[in-house]
GROMACS .gro file of C-alpha atoms in nm:
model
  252
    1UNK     CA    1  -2.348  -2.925   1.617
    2UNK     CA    2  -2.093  -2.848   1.851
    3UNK     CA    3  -1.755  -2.930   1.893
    4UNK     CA    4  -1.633  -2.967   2.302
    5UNK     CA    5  -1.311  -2.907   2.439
    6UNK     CA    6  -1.236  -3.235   2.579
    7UNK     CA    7  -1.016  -3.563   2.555
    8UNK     CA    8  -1.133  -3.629   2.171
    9UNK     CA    9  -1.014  -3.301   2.094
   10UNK     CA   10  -0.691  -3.318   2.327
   11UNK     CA   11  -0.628  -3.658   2.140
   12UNK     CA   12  -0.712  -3.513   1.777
   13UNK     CA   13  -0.509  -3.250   1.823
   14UNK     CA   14  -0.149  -3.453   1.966
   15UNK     CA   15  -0.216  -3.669   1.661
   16UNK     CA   16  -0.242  -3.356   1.416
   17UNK     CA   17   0.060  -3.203   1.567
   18UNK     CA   18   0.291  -3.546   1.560
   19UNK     CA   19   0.181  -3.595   1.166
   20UNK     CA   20   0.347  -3.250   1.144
   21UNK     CA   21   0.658  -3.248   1.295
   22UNK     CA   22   0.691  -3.638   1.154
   23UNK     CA   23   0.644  -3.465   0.800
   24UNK     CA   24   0.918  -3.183   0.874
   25UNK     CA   25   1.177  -3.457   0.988
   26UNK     CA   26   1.102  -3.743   0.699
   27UNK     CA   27   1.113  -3.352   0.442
   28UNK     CA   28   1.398  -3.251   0.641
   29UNK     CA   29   1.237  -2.894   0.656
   30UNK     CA   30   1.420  -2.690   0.925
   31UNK     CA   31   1.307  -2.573   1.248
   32UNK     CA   32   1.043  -2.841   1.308
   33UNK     CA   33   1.057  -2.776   1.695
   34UNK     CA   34   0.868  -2.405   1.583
   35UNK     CA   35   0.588  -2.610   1.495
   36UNK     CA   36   0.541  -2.743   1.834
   37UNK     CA   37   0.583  -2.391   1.967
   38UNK     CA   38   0.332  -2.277   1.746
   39UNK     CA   39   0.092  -2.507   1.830
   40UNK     CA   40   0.131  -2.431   2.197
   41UNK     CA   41   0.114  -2.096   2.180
   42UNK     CA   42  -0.194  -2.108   1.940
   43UNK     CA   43  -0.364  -2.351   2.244
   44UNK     CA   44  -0.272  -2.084   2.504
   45UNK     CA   45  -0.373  -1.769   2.312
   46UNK     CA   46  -0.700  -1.927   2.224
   47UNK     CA   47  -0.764  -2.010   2.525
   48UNK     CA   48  -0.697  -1.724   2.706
   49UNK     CA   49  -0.908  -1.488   2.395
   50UNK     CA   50  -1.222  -1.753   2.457
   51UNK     CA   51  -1.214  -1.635   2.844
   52UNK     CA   52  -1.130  -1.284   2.734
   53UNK     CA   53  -1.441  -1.291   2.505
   54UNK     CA   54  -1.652  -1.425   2.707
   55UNK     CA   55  -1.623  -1.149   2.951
   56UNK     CA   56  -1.654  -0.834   2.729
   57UNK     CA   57  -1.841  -1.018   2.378
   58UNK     CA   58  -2.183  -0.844   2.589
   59UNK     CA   59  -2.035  -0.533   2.614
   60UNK     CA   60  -1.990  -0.328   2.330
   61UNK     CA   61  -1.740  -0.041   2.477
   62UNK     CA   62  -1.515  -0.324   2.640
   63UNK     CA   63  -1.565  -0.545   2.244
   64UNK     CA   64  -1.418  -0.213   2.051
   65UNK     CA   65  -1.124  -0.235   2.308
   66UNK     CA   66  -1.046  -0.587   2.249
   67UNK     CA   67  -1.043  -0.513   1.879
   68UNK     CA   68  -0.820  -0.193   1.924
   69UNK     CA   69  -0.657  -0.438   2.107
   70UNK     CA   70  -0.579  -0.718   1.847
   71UNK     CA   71  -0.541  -0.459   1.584
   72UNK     CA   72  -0.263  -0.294   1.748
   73UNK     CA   73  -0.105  -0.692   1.792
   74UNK     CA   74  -0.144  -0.721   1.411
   75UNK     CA   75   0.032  -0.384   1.313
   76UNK     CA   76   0.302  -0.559   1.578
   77UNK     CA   77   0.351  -0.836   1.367
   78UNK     CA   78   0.352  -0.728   0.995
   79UNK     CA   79   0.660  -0.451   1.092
   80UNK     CA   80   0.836  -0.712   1.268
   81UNK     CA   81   0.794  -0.955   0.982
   82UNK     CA   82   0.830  -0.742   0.725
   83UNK     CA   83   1.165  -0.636   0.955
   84UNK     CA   84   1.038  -0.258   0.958
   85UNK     CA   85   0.899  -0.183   1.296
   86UNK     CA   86   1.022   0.178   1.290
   87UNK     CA   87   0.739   0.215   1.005
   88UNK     CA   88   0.463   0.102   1.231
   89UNK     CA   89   0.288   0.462   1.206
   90UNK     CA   90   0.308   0.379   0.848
   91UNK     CA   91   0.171   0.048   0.853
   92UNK     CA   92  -0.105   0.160   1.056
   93UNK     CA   93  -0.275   0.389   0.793
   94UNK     CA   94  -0.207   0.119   0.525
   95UNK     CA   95  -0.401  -0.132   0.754
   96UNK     CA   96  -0.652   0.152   0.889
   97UNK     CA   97  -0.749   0.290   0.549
   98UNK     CA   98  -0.790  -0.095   0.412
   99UNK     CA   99  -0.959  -0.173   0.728
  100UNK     CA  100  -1.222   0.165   0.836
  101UNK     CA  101  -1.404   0.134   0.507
  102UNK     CA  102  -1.554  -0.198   0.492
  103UNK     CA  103  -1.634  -0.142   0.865
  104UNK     CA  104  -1.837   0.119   0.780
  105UNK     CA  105  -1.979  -0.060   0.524
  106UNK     CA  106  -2.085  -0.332   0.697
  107UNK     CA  107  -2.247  -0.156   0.986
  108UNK     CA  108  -2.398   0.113   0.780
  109UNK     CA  109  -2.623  -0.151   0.573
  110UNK     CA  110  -2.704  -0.324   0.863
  111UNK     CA  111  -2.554  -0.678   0.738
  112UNK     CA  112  -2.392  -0.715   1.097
  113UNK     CA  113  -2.539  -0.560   1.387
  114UNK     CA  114  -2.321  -0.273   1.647
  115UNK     CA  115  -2.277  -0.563   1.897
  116UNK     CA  116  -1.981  -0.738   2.059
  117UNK     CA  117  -2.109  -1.095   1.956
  118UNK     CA  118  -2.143  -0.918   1.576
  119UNK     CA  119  -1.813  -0.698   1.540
  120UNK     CA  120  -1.562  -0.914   1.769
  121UNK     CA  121  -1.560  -1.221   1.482
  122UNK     CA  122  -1.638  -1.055   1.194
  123UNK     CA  123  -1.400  -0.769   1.251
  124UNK     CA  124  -1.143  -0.982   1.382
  125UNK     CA  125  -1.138  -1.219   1.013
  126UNK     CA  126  -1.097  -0.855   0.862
  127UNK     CA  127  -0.802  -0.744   1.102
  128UNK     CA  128  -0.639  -1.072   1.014
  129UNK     CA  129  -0.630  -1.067   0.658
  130UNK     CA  130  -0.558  -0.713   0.641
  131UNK     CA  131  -0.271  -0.769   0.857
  132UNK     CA  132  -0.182  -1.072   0.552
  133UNK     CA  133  -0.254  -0.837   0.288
  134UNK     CA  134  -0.027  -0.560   0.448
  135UNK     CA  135   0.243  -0.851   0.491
  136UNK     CA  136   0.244  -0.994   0.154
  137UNK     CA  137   0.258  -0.618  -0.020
  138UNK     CA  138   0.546  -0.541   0.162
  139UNK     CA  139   0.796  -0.874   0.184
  140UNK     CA  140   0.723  -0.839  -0.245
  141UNK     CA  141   0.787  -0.519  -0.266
  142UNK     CA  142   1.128  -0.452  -0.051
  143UNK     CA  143   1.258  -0.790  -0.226
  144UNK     CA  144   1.194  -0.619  -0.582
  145UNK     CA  145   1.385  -0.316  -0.438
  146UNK     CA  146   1.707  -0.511  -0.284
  147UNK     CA  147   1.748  -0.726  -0.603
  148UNK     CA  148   1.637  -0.436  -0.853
  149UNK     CA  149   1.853  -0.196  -0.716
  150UNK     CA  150   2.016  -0.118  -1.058
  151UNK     CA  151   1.645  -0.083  -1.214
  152UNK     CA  152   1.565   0.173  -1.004
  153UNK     CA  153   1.943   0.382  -1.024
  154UNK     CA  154   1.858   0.370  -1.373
  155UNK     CA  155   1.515   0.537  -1.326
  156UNK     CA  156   1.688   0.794  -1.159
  157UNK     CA  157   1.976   0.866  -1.434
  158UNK     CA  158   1.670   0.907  -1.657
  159UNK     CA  159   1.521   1.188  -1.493
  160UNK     CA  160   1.258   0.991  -1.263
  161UNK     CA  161   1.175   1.089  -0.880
  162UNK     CA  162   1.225   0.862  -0.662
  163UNK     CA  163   0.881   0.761  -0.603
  164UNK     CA  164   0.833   0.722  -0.975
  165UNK     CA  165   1.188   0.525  -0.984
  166UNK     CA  166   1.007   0.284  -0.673
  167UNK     CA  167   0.691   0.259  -0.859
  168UNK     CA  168   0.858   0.101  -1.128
  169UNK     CA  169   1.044  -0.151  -0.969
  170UNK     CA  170   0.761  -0.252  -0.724
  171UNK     CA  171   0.418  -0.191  -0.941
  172UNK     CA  172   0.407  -0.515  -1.094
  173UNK     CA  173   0.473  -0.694  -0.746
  174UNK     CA  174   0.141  -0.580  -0.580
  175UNK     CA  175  -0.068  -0.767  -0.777
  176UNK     CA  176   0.099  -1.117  -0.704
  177UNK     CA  177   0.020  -1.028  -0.267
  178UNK     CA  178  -0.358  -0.995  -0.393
  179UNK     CA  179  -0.355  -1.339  -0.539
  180UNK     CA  180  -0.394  -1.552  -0.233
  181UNK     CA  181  -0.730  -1.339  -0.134
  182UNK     CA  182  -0.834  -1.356  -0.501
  183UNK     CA  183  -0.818  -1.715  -0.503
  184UNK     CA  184  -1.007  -1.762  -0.174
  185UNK     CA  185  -1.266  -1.585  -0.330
  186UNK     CA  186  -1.277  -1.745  -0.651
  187UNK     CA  187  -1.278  -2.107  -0.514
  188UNK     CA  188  -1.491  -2.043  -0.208
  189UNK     CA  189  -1.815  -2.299  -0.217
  190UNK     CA  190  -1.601  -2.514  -0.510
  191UNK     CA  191  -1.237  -2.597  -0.364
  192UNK     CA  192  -1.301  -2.469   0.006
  193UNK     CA  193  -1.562  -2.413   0.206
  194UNK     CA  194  -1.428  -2.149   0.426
  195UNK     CA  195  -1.443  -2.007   0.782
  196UNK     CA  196  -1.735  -1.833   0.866
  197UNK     CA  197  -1.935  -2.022   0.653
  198UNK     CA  198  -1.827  -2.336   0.885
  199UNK     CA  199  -1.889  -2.135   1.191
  200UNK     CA  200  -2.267  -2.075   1.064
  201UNK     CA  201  -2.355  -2.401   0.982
  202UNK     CA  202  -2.198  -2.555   1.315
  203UNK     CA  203  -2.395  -2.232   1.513
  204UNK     CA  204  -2.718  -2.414   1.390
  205UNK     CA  205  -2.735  -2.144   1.092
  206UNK     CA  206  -2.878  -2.258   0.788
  207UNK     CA  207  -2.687  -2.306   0.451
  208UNK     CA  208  -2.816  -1.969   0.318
  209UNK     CA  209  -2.714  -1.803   0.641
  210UNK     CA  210  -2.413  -1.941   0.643
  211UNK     CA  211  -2.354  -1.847   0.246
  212UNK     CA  212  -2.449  -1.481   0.337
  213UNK     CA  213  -2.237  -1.472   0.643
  214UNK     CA  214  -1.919  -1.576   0.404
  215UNK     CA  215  -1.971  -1.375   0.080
  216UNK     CA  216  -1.965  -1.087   0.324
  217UNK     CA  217  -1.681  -1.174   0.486
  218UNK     CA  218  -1.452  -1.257   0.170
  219UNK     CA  219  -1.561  -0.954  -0.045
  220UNK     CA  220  -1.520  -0.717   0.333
  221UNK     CA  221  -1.159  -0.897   0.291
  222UNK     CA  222  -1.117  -0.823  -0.074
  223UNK     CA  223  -1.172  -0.501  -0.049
  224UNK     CA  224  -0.971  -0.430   0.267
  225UNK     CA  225  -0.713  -0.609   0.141
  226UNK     CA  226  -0.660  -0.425  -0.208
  227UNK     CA  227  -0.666  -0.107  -0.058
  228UNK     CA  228  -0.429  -0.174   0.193
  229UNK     CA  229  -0.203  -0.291  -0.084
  230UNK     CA  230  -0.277   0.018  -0.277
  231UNK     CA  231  -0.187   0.244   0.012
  232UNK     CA  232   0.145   0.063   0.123
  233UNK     CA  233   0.267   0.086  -0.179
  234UNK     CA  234   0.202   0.464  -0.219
  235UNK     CA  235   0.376   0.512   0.115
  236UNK     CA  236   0.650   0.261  -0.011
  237UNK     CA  237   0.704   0.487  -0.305
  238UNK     CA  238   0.710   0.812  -0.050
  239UNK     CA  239   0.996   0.627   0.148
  240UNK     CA  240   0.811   0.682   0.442
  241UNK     CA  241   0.696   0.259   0.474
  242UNK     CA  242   1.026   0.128   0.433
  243UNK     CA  243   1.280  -0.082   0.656
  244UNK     CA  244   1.614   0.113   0.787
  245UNK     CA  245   1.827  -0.067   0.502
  246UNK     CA  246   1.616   0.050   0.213
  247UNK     CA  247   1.535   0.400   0.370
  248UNK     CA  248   1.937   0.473   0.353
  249UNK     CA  249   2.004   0.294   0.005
  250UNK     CA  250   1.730   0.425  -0.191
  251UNK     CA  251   1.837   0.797  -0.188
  252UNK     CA  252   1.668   1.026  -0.468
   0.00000   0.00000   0.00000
């Protein structure tokens, strides 16, 4: 089975877009004009990555540039929404040291082969949800420290360093960025059926392929995700990943 670009899916996708913004306005959520801008620029990226992987996916030199590529895009967006893009360097190890690992992994047991048409898909689901992980870890944590403030002045009046004063106030806020990867795990087969197994089954893979193909992919998430979390939050607690307002206000 394959799915065509064409007028069905030109028509398909108009209708999905209008049942969104219609749901904004009749919600009277805000901004429902970024939807529309989303969409469009989610039509032109993927557009313009289909003929960009097309020309390198047989290549594997020019495929580990396209991923260096979008993983330098994703460390670009988690700074910028986590409003600490001086701390890219930062987020960069968090995301590599989540991210190298299950590579390695991956390629070293021979579950996905050293080729562009392997690493470009598989590697690019990983970049994603590290780049999620990295995200969640961080918005939690630098909201515990702005409303906490006077939890973690009172670490410090009891004798605490400042990365012990940090690690109390954001600790208990890692867990709760690993729960949206923890649930796609636990409900994957039951409540979803997710991703890459789709992308099997509609390749002409069979069900156990396709089963394979996704248990890899969500535990390869998993794990990239926890340690990403992990390490941010170390570097968090070193002041070194932090945005300019907390770097000045949280002085040891």
């Amino acid at each position: 089975m394959t799915i065509d670009p064409g007028l069905p899916v030109a028509l398909a996708a108009l209708l999905l877009l209008a049942l969104t913004v219609t749901m904004y306005r009749v919600g009277r959520l805000p901004s429902s004009g970024s939807t529309v801008v989303a969409a469009v620029r989610a039509i032109v990226q993927l557009s313009l990555a289909a003929l960009v992987i097309a020309a390198v996916i047989r290549s594997l030199a020019l495929s580990i540039l396209l991923l260096i590529g979008m993983f330098t895009v994703a460390v670009v967006t988690t700074v910028r929404r986590v409003e600490a893009p001086a701390a890219w360097p930062w987020a960069t190890v968090a995301m590599l040291t989540g991210l190298l690992p299950v590579i390695a992994i991956i390629l070293l047991t021979r579950t996905v082969p050293p080729t562009g048409a392997a690493l470009v898909p598989v590697v690019g689901i990983l970049a994603g949800n590290t780049m999620n992980g990295h995200t969640l870890t961080c918005r939690r944590a630098f909201a515990a420290l702005r409303e906490e403030k006077g939890q973690y002045e009172a670490g410090l009046s009891l004798g605490l360093t400042r990365a012990q004063a940090i690690h109390e106030v954001i600790h208990r806020r890692v867990p709760e960025a690993l729960i949206p990867g923890l649930d796609q795990v636990r409900t994957a087969g039951v409540v979803t059926l997710p991703g890459a197994f789709i992308g099997v089954l509609l390749g002409g893979g069979s069900p156990a392929q396709a089963a394979a193909a996704q248990v890899l992919v969500l535990l390869g998430i998993m794990a990239a995700q926890t340690t990403t979390a992990v390490v941010a939050e170390r570097l968090i607690g070193s002041a070194r990943l932090l945005p300019a307002d907390l770097r000045g206000s949280l002085q040891p």
